[in-house]
Tab-separated table of C-alpha atoms in Angstrom:
chain	number	residue	atom	x	y	z
A	244	UNK	CA	-98.179	-111.276	86.336
A	245	UNK	CA	-100.882	-114.232	86.776
A	246	UNK	CA	-99.843	-116.513	89.738
A	247	UNK	CA	-97.690	-119.441	88.760
A	248	UNK	CA	-98.128	-122.216	87.128
A	249	UNK	CA	-98.594	-125.908	88.830
A	250	UNK	CA	-96.719	-127.743	85.756
A	251	UNK	CA	-93.143	-129.066	86.445
A	252	UNK	CA	-92.321	-127.599	82.951
A	253	UNK	CA	-92.153	-124.080	84.808
A	254	UNK	CA	-88.967	-125.502	86.833
A	255	UNK	CA	-87.520	-125.012	83.740
A	256	UNK	CA	-88.786	-122.094	82.187
A	257	UNK	CA	-89.794	-118.429	83.413
A	258	UNK	CA	-92.898	-116.956	82.819
A	259	UNK	CA	-92.887	-113.811	80.681
A	260	UNK	CA	-95.474	-111.149	79.355
A	261	UNK	CA	-96.902	-111.803	76.440
A	262	UNK	CA	-97.340	-115.465	76.943
A	263	UNK	CA	-93.788	-116.002	76.463
A	264	UNK	CA	-91.745	-118.398	78.201
A	265	UNK	CA	-87.663	-118.415	78.590
A	266	UNK	CA	-85.614	-121.465	78.918
A	267	UNK	CA	-83.733	-121.680	82.409
A	268	UNK	CA	-80.405	-122.751	80.084
A	269	UNK	CA	-80.241	-121.059	76.880
A	270	UNK	CA	-82.448	-118.423	77.638
A	271	UNK	CA	-84.356	-118.626	74.240
A	272	UNK	CA	-88.005	-118.096	74.414
A	273	UNK	CA	-90.857	-119.224	73.253
A	274	UNK	CA	-94.396	-119.260	72.237
A	275	UNK	CA	-96.944	-120.165	75.368
A	276	UNK	CA	-100.535	-119.044	74.107
A	277	UNK	CA	-103.044	-121.143	74.724
A	278	UNK	CA	-101.604	-122.502	77.778
A	279	UNK	CA	-99.652	-125.181	75.671
A	280	UNK	CA	-96.422	-126.545	76.768
A	281	UNK	CA	-95.706	-128.681	74.232
A	282	UNK	CA	-92.971	-126.290	72.235
A	283	UNK	CA	-91.663	-126.445	75.676
A	284	UNK	CA	-90.980	-129.992	75.983
A	285	UNK	CA	-89.896	-130.233	72.437
A	286	UNK	CA	-87.218	-127.791	73.375
A	287	UNK	CA	-86.198	-129.847	76.787
A	288	UNK	CA	-86.375	-133.122	74.762
A	289	UNK	CA	-84.284	-131.741	71.688
A	290	UNK	CA	-81.509	-130.071	72.958
A	291	UNK	CA	-81.579	-131.052	76.428
A	292	UNK	CA	-82.419	-134.818	76.236
A	293	UNK	CA	-80.989	-135.553	80.106
A	294	UNK	CA	-82.924	-133.283	81.881
A	295	UNK	CA	-85.695	-134.985	83.813
A	296	UNK	CA	-88.594	-132.454	83.147
A	297	UNK	CA	-90.572	-133.412	86.513
A	298	UNK	CA	-87.795	-133.346	88.825
A	299	UNK	CA	-84.800	-130.614	87.684
A	300	UNK	CA	-84.779	-127.649	89.050
A	301	UNK	CA	-83.306	-124.813	87.169
A	302	UNK	CA	-81.626	-122.141	89.430
A	303	UNK	CA	-79.416	-118.961	87.967
A	304	UNK	CA	-77.739	-116.155	89.738
A	305	UNK	CA	-80.202	-114.769	91.080
A	306	UNK	CA	-82.334	-117.921	92.390
A	307	UNK	CA	-79.561	-119.522	93.698
A	308	UNK	CA	-77.752	-118.348	97.294
A	309	UNK	CA	-74.851	-119.902	98.763
A	310	UNK	CA	-74.383	-119.755	102.638
A	311	UNK	CA	-71.309	-120.470	103.624
A	312	UNK	CA	-72.262	-121.479	107.366
A	313	UNK	CA	-74.668	-124.229	105.806
A	314	UNK	CA	-73.454	-127.524	106.384
A	315	UNK	CA	-76.307	-129.799	105.457
A	316	UNK	CA	-76.945	-130.533	102.079
A	317	UNK	CA	-77.521	-128.415	99.415
A	318	UNK	CA	-81.493	-126.879	99.214
A	319	UNK	CA	-82.457	-125.449	95.533
A	320	UNK	CA	-84.124	-122.672	95.347
A	321	UNK	CA	-86.580	-120.968	92.734
A	322	UNK	CA	-87.609	-117.276	91.982
A	323	UNK	CA	-91.777	-117.200	91.942
A	324	UNK	CA	-92.853	-115.107	89.879
A	325	UNK	CA	-94.251	-111.551	90.650
A	326	UNK	CA	-92.283	-111.594	94.107
A	327	UNK	CA	-89.306	-109.967	94.891
A	328	UNK	CA	-88.075	-112.774	97.812
A	329	UNK	CA	-86.231	-116.423	96.927
A	330	UNK	CA	-88.540	-119.397	98.087
A	331	UNK	CA	-86.506	-122.369	99.028
A	332	UNK	CA	-87.645	-125.620	97.163
A	333	UNK	CA	-88.063	-128.944	98.472
A	334	UNK	CA	-84.880	-130.677	98.688
A	335	UNK	CA	-85.002	-132.355	94.401
A	336	UNK	CA	-82.581	-135.278	92.723
A	337	UNK	CA	-79.679	-132.916	91.391
A	338	UNK	CA	-79.424	-132.200	87.663
A	339	UNK	CA	-77.905	-135.075	85.254
A	340	UNK	CA	-74.468	-135.193	84.801
A	341	UNK	CA	-72.817	-134.553	81.717
A	342	UNK	CA	-71.202	-138.241	81.777
A	343	UNK	CA	-75.330	-139.085	82.243
A	344	UNK	CA	-75.664	-137.220	78.695
A	345	UNK	CA	-73.135	-138.754	77.090
A	346	UNK	CA	-74.349	-142.264	77.653
A	347	UNK	CA	-78.288	-140.964	76.892
A	348	UNK	CA	-78.014	-142.807	73.453
A	349	UNK	CA	-79.775	-140.349	70.913
A	350	UNK	CA	-79.720	-140.989	67.420
A	351	UNK	CA	-77.519	-138.400	65.887
A	352	UNK	CA	-78.049	-136.173	63.247
A	353	UNK	CA	-77.475	-137.210	59.263
A	354	UNK	CA	-74.993	-134.802	58.639
A	355	UNK	CA	-72.819	-134.995	61.800
A	356	UNK	CA	-73.106	-138.944	61.393
A	357	UNK	CA	-71.485	-138.555	57.393
A	358	UNK	CA	-68.639	-135.740	58.681
A	359	UNK	CA	-67.523	-138.598	61.099
A	360	UNK	CA	-67.655	-141.187	58.622
A	361	UNK	CA	-65.235	-139.005	56.701
A	362	UNK	CA	-62.869	-138.528	59.013
A	363	UNK	CA	-62.919	-142.285	59.943
A	364	UNK	CA	-61.907	-142.924	56.508
A	365	UNK	CA	-59.238	-140.331	56.244
A	366	UNK	CA	-57.868	-141.712	59.255
A	367	UNK	CA	-57.626	-145.457	57.539
A	368	UNK	CA	-56.213	-143.910	54.550
A	369	UNK	CA	-53.819	-141.950	56.051
A	370	UNK	CA	-52.777	-143.988	58.186
A	371	UNK	CA	-52.637	-147.166	55.970
A	372	UNK	CA	-54.949	-149.397	58.433
A	373	UNK	CA	-57.226	-152.270	56.884
A	374	UNK	CA	-60.540	-151.607	56.226
A	375	UNK	CA	-61.282	-154.590	58.977
A	376	UNK	CA	-60.726	-152.005	61.714
A	377	UNK	CA	-63.885	-150.990	61.454
A	378	UNK	CA	-65.018	-154.601	62.966
A	379	UNK	CA	-62.894	-154.331	65.846
A	380	UNK	CA	-64.700	-155.020	68.519
A	381	UNK	CA	-62.591	-153.031	70.788
A	382	UNK	CA	-62.247	-150.112	68.353
A	383	UNK	CA	-66.268	-150.170	68.043
A	384	UNK	CA	-66.323	-150.331	71.569
A	385	UNK	CA	-63.980	-147.346	72.154
A	386	UNK	CA	-66.290	-145.332	69.725
A	387	UNK	CA	-68.980	-146.153	71.387
A	388	UNK	CA	-68.007	-144.687	74.635
A	389	UNK	CA	-67.322	-141.284	72.842
A	390	UNK	CA	-70.562	-141.013	71.210
A	391	UNK	CA	-73.241	-143.714	71.671
A	392	UNK	CA	-75.570	-141.953	69.364
A	393	UNK	CA	-73.018	-142.739	66.465
A	394	UNK	CA	-72.902	-145.955	64.648
A	395	UNK	CA	-69.552	-147.194	62.558
A	396	UNK	CA	-70.139	-148.235	59.480
A	397	UNK	CA	-68.918	-152.120	58.781
A	398	UNK	CA	-65.625	-152.420	56.358
A	399	UNK	CA	-67.720	-153.303	53.068
A	400	UNK	CA	-69.003	-149.851	53.042
A	401	UNK	CA	-65.484	-148.553	53.831
A	402	UNK	CA	-64.338	-149.955	50.930
A	403	UNK	CA	-67.035	-149.802	48.455
A	404	UNK	CA	-68.872	-146.526	49.324
A	405	UNK	CA	-66.811	-144.165	51.913
A	406	UNK	CA	-63.187	-144.831	50.252
A	407	UNK	CA	-64.560	-144.011	46.664
A	408	UNK	CA	-66.639	-141.177	47.632
A	409	UNK	CA	-63.575	-139.553	49.270
A	410	UNK	CA	-61.621	-140.217	46.308
A	411	UNK	CA	-63.730	-138.779	43.793
A	412	UNK	CA	-64.190	-135.373	46.340
A	413	UNK	CA	-60.568	-135.476	46.903
A	414	UNK	CA	-60.085	-135.520	42.652
A	415	UNK	CA	-62.639	-132.706	42.296
A	416	UNK	CA	-61.236	-130.407	44.639
A	417	UNK	CA	-57.235	-131.117	43.592
A	418	UNK	CA	-58.044	-130.748	39.706
A	419	UNK	CA	-59.965	-127.042	40.493
A	420	UNK	CA	-57.013	-126.375	42.561
A	421	UNK	CA	-54.521	-127.032	40.145
A	422	UNK	CA	-56.615	-125.284	36.952
A	423	UNK	CA	-55.576	-122.564	38.956
A	424	UNK	CA	-52.220	-122.909	38.367
A	425	UNK	CA	-50.796	-120.719	35.620
A	426	UNK	CA	-47.362	-122.782	35.318
A	427	UNK	CA	-46.692	-126.535	36.136
A	428	UNK	CA	-43.731	-128.450	36.884
A	429	UNK	CA	-43.964	-132.177	36.546
A	430	UNK	CA	-41.529	-135.080	38.263
A	431	UNK	CA	-41.982	-138.528	37.141
A	432	UNK	CA	-40.696	-141.709	38.569
A	433	UNK	CA	-41.294	-145.512	37.937
A	434	UNK	CA	-40.509	-148.244	40.361
A	435	UNK	CA	-40.779	-152.513	40.474
A	436	UNK	CA	-42.578	-153.485	44.186
A	437	UNK	CA	-42.561	-156.633	45.715
A	438	UNK	CA	-44.441	-158.863	43.789
A	439	UNK	CA	-42.764	-157.660	40.564
A	440	UNK	CA	-45.534	-155.198	39.298
A	441	UNK	CA	-44.352	-152.238	37.909
A	442	UNK	CA	-45.981	-148.769	38.774
A	443	UNK	CA	-45.167	-144.911	37.472
A	444	UNK	CA	-45.977	-141.974	39.512
A	445	UNK	CA	-46.457	-138.441	38.239
A	446	UNK	CA	-46.404	-135.142	40.670
A	447	UNK	CA	-47.823	-131.689	39.709
A	448	UNK	CA	-45.941	-128.596	41.367
A	449	UNK	CA	-46.966	-125.364	41.166
A	450	UNK	CA	-46.658	-122.072	43.121
A	451	UNK	CA	-50.478	-120.789	44.203
A	452	UNK	CA	-51.746	-117.509	44.631
A	453	UNK	CA	-50.488	-117.136	47.993
A	454	UNK	CA	-46.801	-117.761	47.113
A	455	UNK	CA	-47.204	-121.193	48.426
A	456	UNK	CA	-45.380	-124.155	47.312
A	457	UNK	CA	-48.002	-127.301	46.669
A	458	UNK	CA	-47.636	-130.247	45.217
A	459	UNK	CA	-50.351	-132.769	43.889
A	460	UNK	CA	-49.789	-136.396	42.962
A	461	UNK	CA	-51.383	-136.753	39.191
A	462	UNK	CA	-51.391	-140.546	39.592
A	463	UNK	CA	-50.128	-143.528	40.600
A	464	UNK	CA	-50.717	-146.686	38.395
A	465	UNK	CA	-49.961	-149.952	37.368
A	466	UNK	CA	-48.133	-149.765	34.161
A	467	UNK	CA	-48.032	-153.159	32.863
A	468	UNK	CA	-46.648	-151.626	29.182
A	469	UNK	CA	-43.055	-152.234	28.014
A	470	UNK	CA	-40.855	-149.359	29.288
A	471	UNK	CA	-40.614	-148.051	25.837
A	472	UNK	CA	-40.120	-144.157	25.223
A	473	UNK	CA	-43.113	-144.449	23.209
A	474	UNK	CA	-45.313	-146.035	25.850
A	475	UNK	CA	-44.000	-143.603	28.720
A	476	UNK	CA	-44.355	-140.354	26.353
A	477	UNK	CA	-47.952	-141.615	25.766
A	478	UNK	CA	-48.467	-141.793	30.007
A	479	UNK	CA	-47.293	-138.483	30.481
A	480	UNK	CA	-49.233	-137.365	27.735
A	481	UNK	CA	-52.712	-139.179	28.870
A	482	UNK	CA	-52.053	-137.565	32.365
A	483	UNK	CA	-51.391	-134.251	31.379
A	484	UNK	CA	-54.566	-134.185	28.872
A	485	UNK	CA	-56.741	-135.668	32.093
A	486	UNK	CA	-55.567	-132.694	34.556
A	487	UNK	CA	-55.369	-130.011	31.506
A	488	UNK	CA	-51.596	-128.878	32.054
A	489	UNK	CA	-50.809	-129.493	27.965
A	490	UNK	CA	-50.354	-126.135	27.858
A	491	UNK	CA	-49.157	-124.833	31.699
A	492	UNK	CA	-46.549	-127.671	31.747
A	493	UNK	CA	-42.845	-126.062	31.947
A	494	UNK	CA	-40.126	-128.646	32.613
A	495	UNK	CA	-40.366	-132.018	33.802
A	496	UNK	CA	-37.889	-133.663	36.067
A	497	UNK	CA	-36.881	-137.384	35.575
A	498	UNK	CA	-33.839	-140.265	36.408
A	499	UNK	CA	-31.887	-139.632	33.551
A	500	UNK	CA	-32.238	-143.139	31.629
A	501	UNK	CA	-32.478	-142.814	28.082
A	502	UNK	CA	-36.167	-143.927	27.918
A	503	UNK	CA	-37.592	-141.181	29.792
A	504	UNK	CA	-35.256	-138.928	28.829
A	505	UNK	CA	-36.855	-139.681	24.923
A	506	UNK	CA	-40.184	-139.873	25.948
A	507	UNK	CA	-39.766	-136.438	27.545
A	508	UNK	CA	-38.361	-135.130	24.179
A	509	UNK	CA	-41.069	-136.501	22.385
A	510	UNK	CA	-43.884	-134.530	23.979
A	511	UNK	CA	-41.061	-131.480	23.347
A	512	UNK	CA	-41.395	-130.445	27.273
A	513	UNK	CA	-38.083	-129.217	28.834
A	514	UNK	CA	-36.627	-131.681	30.351
A	515	UNK	CA	-34.509	-131.667	33.939
A	516	UNK	CA	-32.159	-134.268	34.966
A	517	UNK	CA	-33.003	-135.618	38.605
A	518	UNK	CA	-30.202	-133.562	40.606
A	519	UNK	CA	-30.168	-136.122	43.362
A	520	UNK	CA	-30.132	-138.585	40.963
A	521	UNK	CA	-27.359	-137.182	39.217
A	522	UNK	CA	-25.372	-136.837	42.582
A	523	UNK	CA	-26.459	-140.596	43.308
A	524	UNK	CA	-24.520	-141.645	39.669
A	525	UNK	CA	-21.406	-139.769	40.731
A	526	UNK	CA	-21.095	-141.156	44.273
A	527	UNK	CA	-21.932	-144.558	42.980
A	528	UNK	CA	-19.607	-144.652	40.884
A	529	UNK	CA	-17.040	-143.388	42.839
A	530	UNK	CA	-17.170	-146.024	45.940
A	531	UNK	CA	-16.022	-148.327	43.483
A	532	UNK	CA	-12.482	-147.413	44.954
A	533	UNK	CA	-13.246	-148.468	48.419
A	534	UNK	CA	-15.450	-151.206	47.017
A	535	UNK	CA	-13.309	-154.395	48.957
A	536	UNK	CA	-13.475	-152.399	52.528
A	537	UNK	CA	-17.147	-151.335	51.966
A	538	UNK	CA	-17.983	-155.254	51.458
A	539	UNK	CA	-16.329	-156.055	54.682
A	540	UNK	CA	-18.269	-153.669	56.243
A	541	UNK	CA	-21.511	-154.967	54.908
A	542	UNK	CA	-20.675	-158.533	56.038
A	543	UNK	CA	-20.333	-157.357	59.312
A	544	UNK	CA	-23.252	-155.393	59.477
A	545	UNK	CA	-25.046	-158.520	57.792
A	546	UNK	CA	-23.852	-160.813	60.696
A	547	UNK	CA	-25.236	-158.737	63.448
A	548	UNK	CA	-29.028	-158.448	61.420
A	549	UNK	CA	-28.692	-162.202	61.236
A	550	UNK	CA	-27.694	-162.807	65.016
A	551	UNK	CA	-29.490	-162.118	67.464
A	552	UNK	CA	-27.424	-163.061	70.291
A	553	UNK	CA	-24.569	-161.373	68.586
A	554	UNK	CA	-27.021	-157.986	68.799
A	555	UNK	CA	-27.671	-158.363	72.583
A	556	UNK	CA	-24.006	-159.177	72.983
A	557	UNK	CA	-22.856	-155.702	71.345
A	558	UNK	CA	-25.525	-153.930	73.266
A	559	UNK	CA	-23.895	-154.800	76.363
A	560	UNK	CA	-20.489	-154.745	75.036
A	561	UNK	CA	-21.645	-150.985	74.409
A	562	UNK	CA	-23.187	-150.421	77.716
A	563	UNK	CA	-19.828	-151.406	79.576
A	564	UNK	CA	-17.812	-149.352	77.141
A	565	UNK	CA	-20.359	-146.284	78.078
A	566	UNK	CA	-21.287	-145.730	74.679
A	567	UNK	CA	-24.954	-144.654	73.392
A	568	UNK	CA	-26.506	-148.034	72.561
A	569	UNK	CA	-27.003	-147.619	68.537
A	570	UNK	CA	-27.943	-150.201	65.966
A	571	UNK	CA	-25.558	-150.796	62.635
A	572	UNK	CA	-27.277	-149.678	59.641
A	573	UNK	CA	-27.441	-151.501	56.082
A	574	UNK	CA	-27.137	-150.256	52.894
A	575	UNK	CA	-29.076	-150.159	50.027
A	576	UNK	CA	-28.059	-150.672	46.596
A	577	UNK	CA	-29.980	-147.526	45.003
A	578	UNK	CA	-29.115	-145.380	47.730
A	579	UNK	CA	-25.353	-144.123	47.842
A	580	UNK	CA	-26.432	-142.186	51.279
A	581	UNK	CA	-27.430	-145.234	52.862
A	582	UNK	CA	-23.775	-146.484	51.829
A	583	UNK	CA	-22.530	-142.955	53.804
A	584	UNK	CA	-24.598	-143.960	56.841
A	585	UNK	CA	-24.214	-147.487	56.885
A	586	UNK	CA	-19.989	-146.370	57.349
A	587	UNK	CA	-20.670	-143.462	59.724
A	588	UNK	CA	-22.473	-145.707	62.041
A	589	UNK	CA	-20.038	-148.723	62.018
A	590	UNK	CA	-17.153	-146.382	62.875
A	591	UNK	CA	-19.011	-144.383	65.166
A	592	UNK	CA	-19.133	-147.650	67.336
A	593	UNK	CA	-15.756	-148.942	66.321
A	594	UNK	CA	-14.594	-150.416	69.470
A	595	UNK	CA	-17.577	-151.828	70.453
A	596	UNK	CA	-17.992	-153.733	67.263
A	597	UNK	CA	-14.045	-155.041	67.310
A	598	UNK	CA	-14.215	-156.271	70.699
A	599	UNK	CA	-17.499	-157.852	70.137
A	600	UNK	CA	-16.310	-159.959	67.538
A	601	UNK	CA	-13.329	-160.672	69.379
A	602	UNK	CA	-14.956	-162.717	72.146
A	603	UNK	CA	-17.491	-164.300	69.551
A	604	UNK	CA	-14.435	-165.218	68.007
A	605	UNK	CA	-16.769	-165.623	64.570
A	606	UNK	CA	-15.096	-166.155	60.945
A	607	UNK	CA	-16.188	-162.838	59.676
A	608	UNK	CA	-13.083	-160.878	58.829
A	609	UNK	CA	-12.005	-157.584	60.572
A	610	UNK	CA	-11.089	-154.284	59.195
A	611	UNK	CA	-7.241	-153.499	59.871
A	612	UNK	CA	-6.331	-150.636	61.449
A	613	UNK	CA	-5.672	-148.935	57.735
A	614	UNK	CA	-9.151	-150.191	56.784
A	615	UNK	CA	-10.666	-148.600	59.777
A	616	UNK	CA	-8.549	-145.282	58.800
A	617	UNK	CA	-9.593	-145.520	54.995
A	618	UNK	CA	-13.452	-145.255	55.960
A	619	UNK	CA	-13.169	-142.853	58.581
A	620	UNK	CA	-11.116	-140.026	55.818
A	621	UNK	CA	-13.546	-141.757	53.095
A	622	UNK	CA	-16.687	-140.472	55.607
A	623	UNK	CA	-14.934	-136.875	55.628
A	624	UNK	CA	-14.521	-136.795	51.331
A	625	UNK	CA	-18.393	-137.809	51.203
A	626	UNK	CA	-19.553	-135.656	53.833
A	627	UNK	CA	-20.326	-132.932	51.335
A	628	UNK	CA	-22.212	-135.405	48.971
A	629	UNK	CA	-24.562	-136.260	51.959
A	630	UNK	CA	-25.287	-132.427	53.017
A	631	UNK	CA	-26.331	-131.983	49.215
A	632	UNK	CA	-28.455	-134.937	48.968
A	633	UNK	CA	-30.129	-133.827	52.157
A	634	UNK	CA	-30.662	-129.947	50.829
A	635	UNK	CA	-32.303	-131.125	47.543
A	636	UNK	CA	-34.466	-133.586	49.141
A	637	UNK	CA	-36.859	-130.715	50.875
A	638	UNK	CA	-40.414	-131.015	49.737
A	639	UNK	CA	-41.394	-127.632	51.078
A	640	UNK	CA	-38.901	-125.314	48.998
A	641	UNK	CA	-38.234	-125.002	44.862
A	642	UNK	CA	-34.713	-126.608	45.013
A	643	UNK	CA	-33.624	-126.291	41.569
A	644	UNK	CA	-32.749	-122.676	41.973
A	645	UNK	CA	-29.712	-124.191	44.623
A	646	UNK	CA	-28.165	-126.697	41.855
A	647	UNK	CA	-25.295	-124.259	40.754
A	648	UNK	CA	-24.488	-123.001	44.309
A	649	UNK	CA	-24.450	-126.635	45.245
A	650	UNK	CA	-22.383	-127.493	41.982
A	651	UNK	CA	-20.099	-125.046	43.115
A	652	UNK	CA	-19.354	-126.004	46.573
A	653	UNK	CA	-18.668	-129.667	45.736
A	654	UNK	CA	-16.202	-128.826	43.590
A	655	UNK	CA	-14.399	-126.458	45.560
A	656	UNK	CA	-14.474	-129.055	48.898
A	657	UNK	CA	-13.509	-132.182	46.836
A	658	UNK	CA	-10.591	-130.040	45.373
A	659	UNK	CA	-9.077	-129.771	48.033
A	660	UNK	CA	-9.442	-133.793	49.182
A	661	UNK	CA	-7.731	-134.135	45.737
A	662	UNK	CA	-4.332	-132.607	46.813
A	663	UNK	CA	-4.199	-133.579	50.396
A	664	UNK	CA	-1.181	-136.065	50.136
A	665	UNK	CA	-2.064	-137.154	53.832
A	666	UNK	CA	-4.613	-139.063	52.919
A	667	UNK	CA	-4.610	-142.947	51.785
A	668	UNK	CA	-4.146	-143.900	48.307
A	669	UNK	CA	-7.805	-145.541	48.197
A	670	UNK	CA	-9.417	-141.985	49.800
A	671	UNK	CA	-7.273	-140.230	47.191
A	672	UNK	CA	-8.487	-141.894	43.964
A	673	UNK	CA	-12.154	-141.884	45.470
A	674	UNK	CA	-11.536	-138.044	45.806
A	675	UNK	CA	-10.040	-137.801	41.929
A	676	UNK	CA	-13.130	-139.675	40.773
A	677	UNK	CA	-15.487	-137.449	42.664
A	678	UNK	CA	-14.202	-134.698	41.227
A	679	UNK	CA	-14.248	-136.385	37.468
A	680	UNK	CA	-17.544	-137.325	37.680
A	681	UNK	CA	-18.320	-134.146	38.897
A	682	UNK	CA	-17.375	-132.225	36.181
A	683	UNK	CA	-18.659	-134.922	33.695
A	684	UNK	CA	-22.281	-134.470	34.670
A	685	UNK	CA	-22.170	-130.815	36.210
A	686	UNK	CA	-19.891	-128.940	33.971
A	687	UNK	CA	-22.603	-127.178	32.222
A	688	UNK	CA	-24.765	-126.326	35.251
A	689	UNK	CA	-24.313	-122.708	34.618
A	690	UNK	CA	-25.719	-122.893	31.491
A	691	UNK	CA	-28.831	-124.567	31.629
């Protein structure tokens, strides 16, 4: 083999036969025909930009010798081509650390930069972050520390370019996914947001080829028209046409309002009333039997929500009594189980609430022992409805197949309370009302 060349490039490559050189880092082979080392230098600058060509020395399992008896500084060694021995080299600067490599600002490949742009956009969209987060100095500094070669886009680029681009690509992917569905069920609901703007959302549910339940939001749109059955029917037909679902819809699940029910009928789709919404109507109607007591509980909760001093005293009282520090829960008029949660929570810290109100000497009306007993018994009666509501709120399983079983369970459970003579009068009336409402709304469930 020819004698060793004097160029520093050979500190990083091993000369082979047939005018080839092998990289000491990745073992790739490159041609050195004609004595040109340009391709070797380009390889190092492109793949290993942190390597200092004139100083770094390639070491390998063959060339590095560990001497445990040597207490001095490490001496790097080189294999001299054409010899069998190992020749110590002069002490040189150590190879650059990984931190030096990370801090070496090298322009990022365009494809990689686009991938990171897309991930940043997904983070903003899914986390509901403001677009201006990409302009935050500390966030930009954080990203620069992770990868100096990546340049964050400004918030205008995110809002006007990246988000629309991500939306369009996601839309196309979902349309392809929905097209593979053989049968689709739709759920729809409308609401008014805090700024008094009305919206309607439609979601498609189907089983894919792997047997997995898939849910895709087809639209969540501002709806400025009157909520008549004709307008709602036109909106649903538009969504079904856009997604090519006109001949695939097997059923639409909605609330029980007459306008949306009539709209589904106009489209000749099978209509199924929302089971959870029906349960909500059953319980809300029956809670009128204990409305006075519920109102008193609600005023107590509102008092502790408004007064920070009262809340601090309540927490202190719970600690003194050895009770866990629990916050009172406030109900929401549109969700019956929020009332259930409110009653259950105040009963769990009843002693602390009574003691705190006594110490503060407020004008808030405290529940009598009989009323506390009514609340506790009402919780027992309502427990089955809470469990059923939680069960049918699943997003990962098909819940309509459970309706008949759950209705039967509610009927059987409530029947035991109707004939329980030990219950307070108000709770017994609550149970009777629940039974009558169940019969009114679910008596034909097995015939549906």
